[in-house]
XYZ file of C-alpha atoms in Angstrom:
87
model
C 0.000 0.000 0.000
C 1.688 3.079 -1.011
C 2.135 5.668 2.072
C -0.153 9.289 1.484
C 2.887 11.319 2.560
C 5.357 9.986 0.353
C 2.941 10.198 -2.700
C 1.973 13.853 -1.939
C 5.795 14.500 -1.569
C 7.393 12.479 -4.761
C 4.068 11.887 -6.784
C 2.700 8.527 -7.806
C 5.675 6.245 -8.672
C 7.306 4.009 -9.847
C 10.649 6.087 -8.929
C 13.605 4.517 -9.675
C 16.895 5.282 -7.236
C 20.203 4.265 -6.577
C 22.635 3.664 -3.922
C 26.019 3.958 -3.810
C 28.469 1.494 -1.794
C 31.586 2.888 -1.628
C 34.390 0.637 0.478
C 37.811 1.649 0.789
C 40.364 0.193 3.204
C 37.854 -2.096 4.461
C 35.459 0.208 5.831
C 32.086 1.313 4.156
C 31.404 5.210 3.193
C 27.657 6.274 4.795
C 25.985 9.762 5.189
C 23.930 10.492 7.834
C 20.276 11.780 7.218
C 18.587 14.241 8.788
C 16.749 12.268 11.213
C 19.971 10.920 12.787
C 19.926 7.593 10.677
C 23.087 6.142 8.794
C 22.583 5.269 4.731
C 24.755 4.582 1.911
C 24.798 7.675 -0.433
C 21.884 7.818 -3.202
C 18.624 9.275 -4.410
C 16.424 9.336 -7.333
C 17.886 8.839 -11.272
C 16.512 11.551 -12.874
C 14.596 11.310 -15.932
C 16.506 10.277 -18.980
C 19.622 9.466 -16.737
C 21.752 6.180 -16.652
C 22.047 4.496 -13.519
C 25.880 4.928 -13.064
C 25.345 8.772 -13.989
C 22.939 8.957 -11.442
C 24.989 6.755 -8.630
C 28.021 9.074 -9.804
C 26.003 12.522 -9.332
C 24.619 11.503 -5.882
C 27.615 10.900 -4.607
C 29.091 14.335 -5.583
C 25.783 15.654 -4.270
C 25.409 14.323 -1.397
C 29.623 13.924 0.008
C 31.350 16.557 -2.254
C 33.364 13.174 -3.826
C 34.285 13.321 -7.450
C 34.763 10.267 -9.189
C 35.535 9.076 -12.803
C 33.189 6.242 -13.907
C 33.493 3.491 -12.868
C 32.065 -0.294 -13.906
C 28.629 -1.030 -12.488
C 29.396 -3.947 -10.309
C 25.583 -4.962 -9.258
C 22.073 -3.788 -9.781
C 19.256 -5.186 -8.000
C 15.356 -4.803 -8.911
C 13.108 -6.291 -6.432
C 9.243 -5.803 -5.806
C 7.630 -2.016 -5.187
C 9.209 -1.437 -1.851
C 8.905 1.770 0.093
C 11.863 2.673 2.145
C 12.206 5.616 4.666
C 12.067 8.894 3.010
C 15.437 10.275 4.135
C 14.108 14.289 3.821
């Protein structure tokens, strides 16, 4: 069942997002949201936009990184699943 608040905030989906994991000397990159909560960088792809474009501009966004692409090493689609809104 798709949660009133989130609709009124992003619109009807589907929305597609990505996350990025970013690991480097054995420890994992996360930002930390608003609400106090930890979460590996991402967002919503924008229309028109690749996935790797979109994982790449997130993480500029969202931790001042730059990065060249890279090789996308997984993508996962599962069933409509609503996670936390992290605004």
């Amino acid at each position: 069942m798709p949660d009133p608040a989130y609709e009124a905030k992003y619109g009807r989906g589907p929305h597609v997002s990505v996350d990025v994991f970013v690991e480097w000397c054995g420890q994992v990159l996360l930002i930390r949201r608003q609400d106090g909560t930890w979460a590996l960088a991402g967002g919503f792809v924008d229309p028109g936009e690749q996935l790797l474009n979109a994982a790449i501009r997130e993480l500029t966004e969202e931790t001042a990184i730059n990065v060249a692409p890279v090789d996308l090493r997984a993508a996962y689609r599962g069933p409509a699943v609503v996670f936390s809104d992290p605004a």
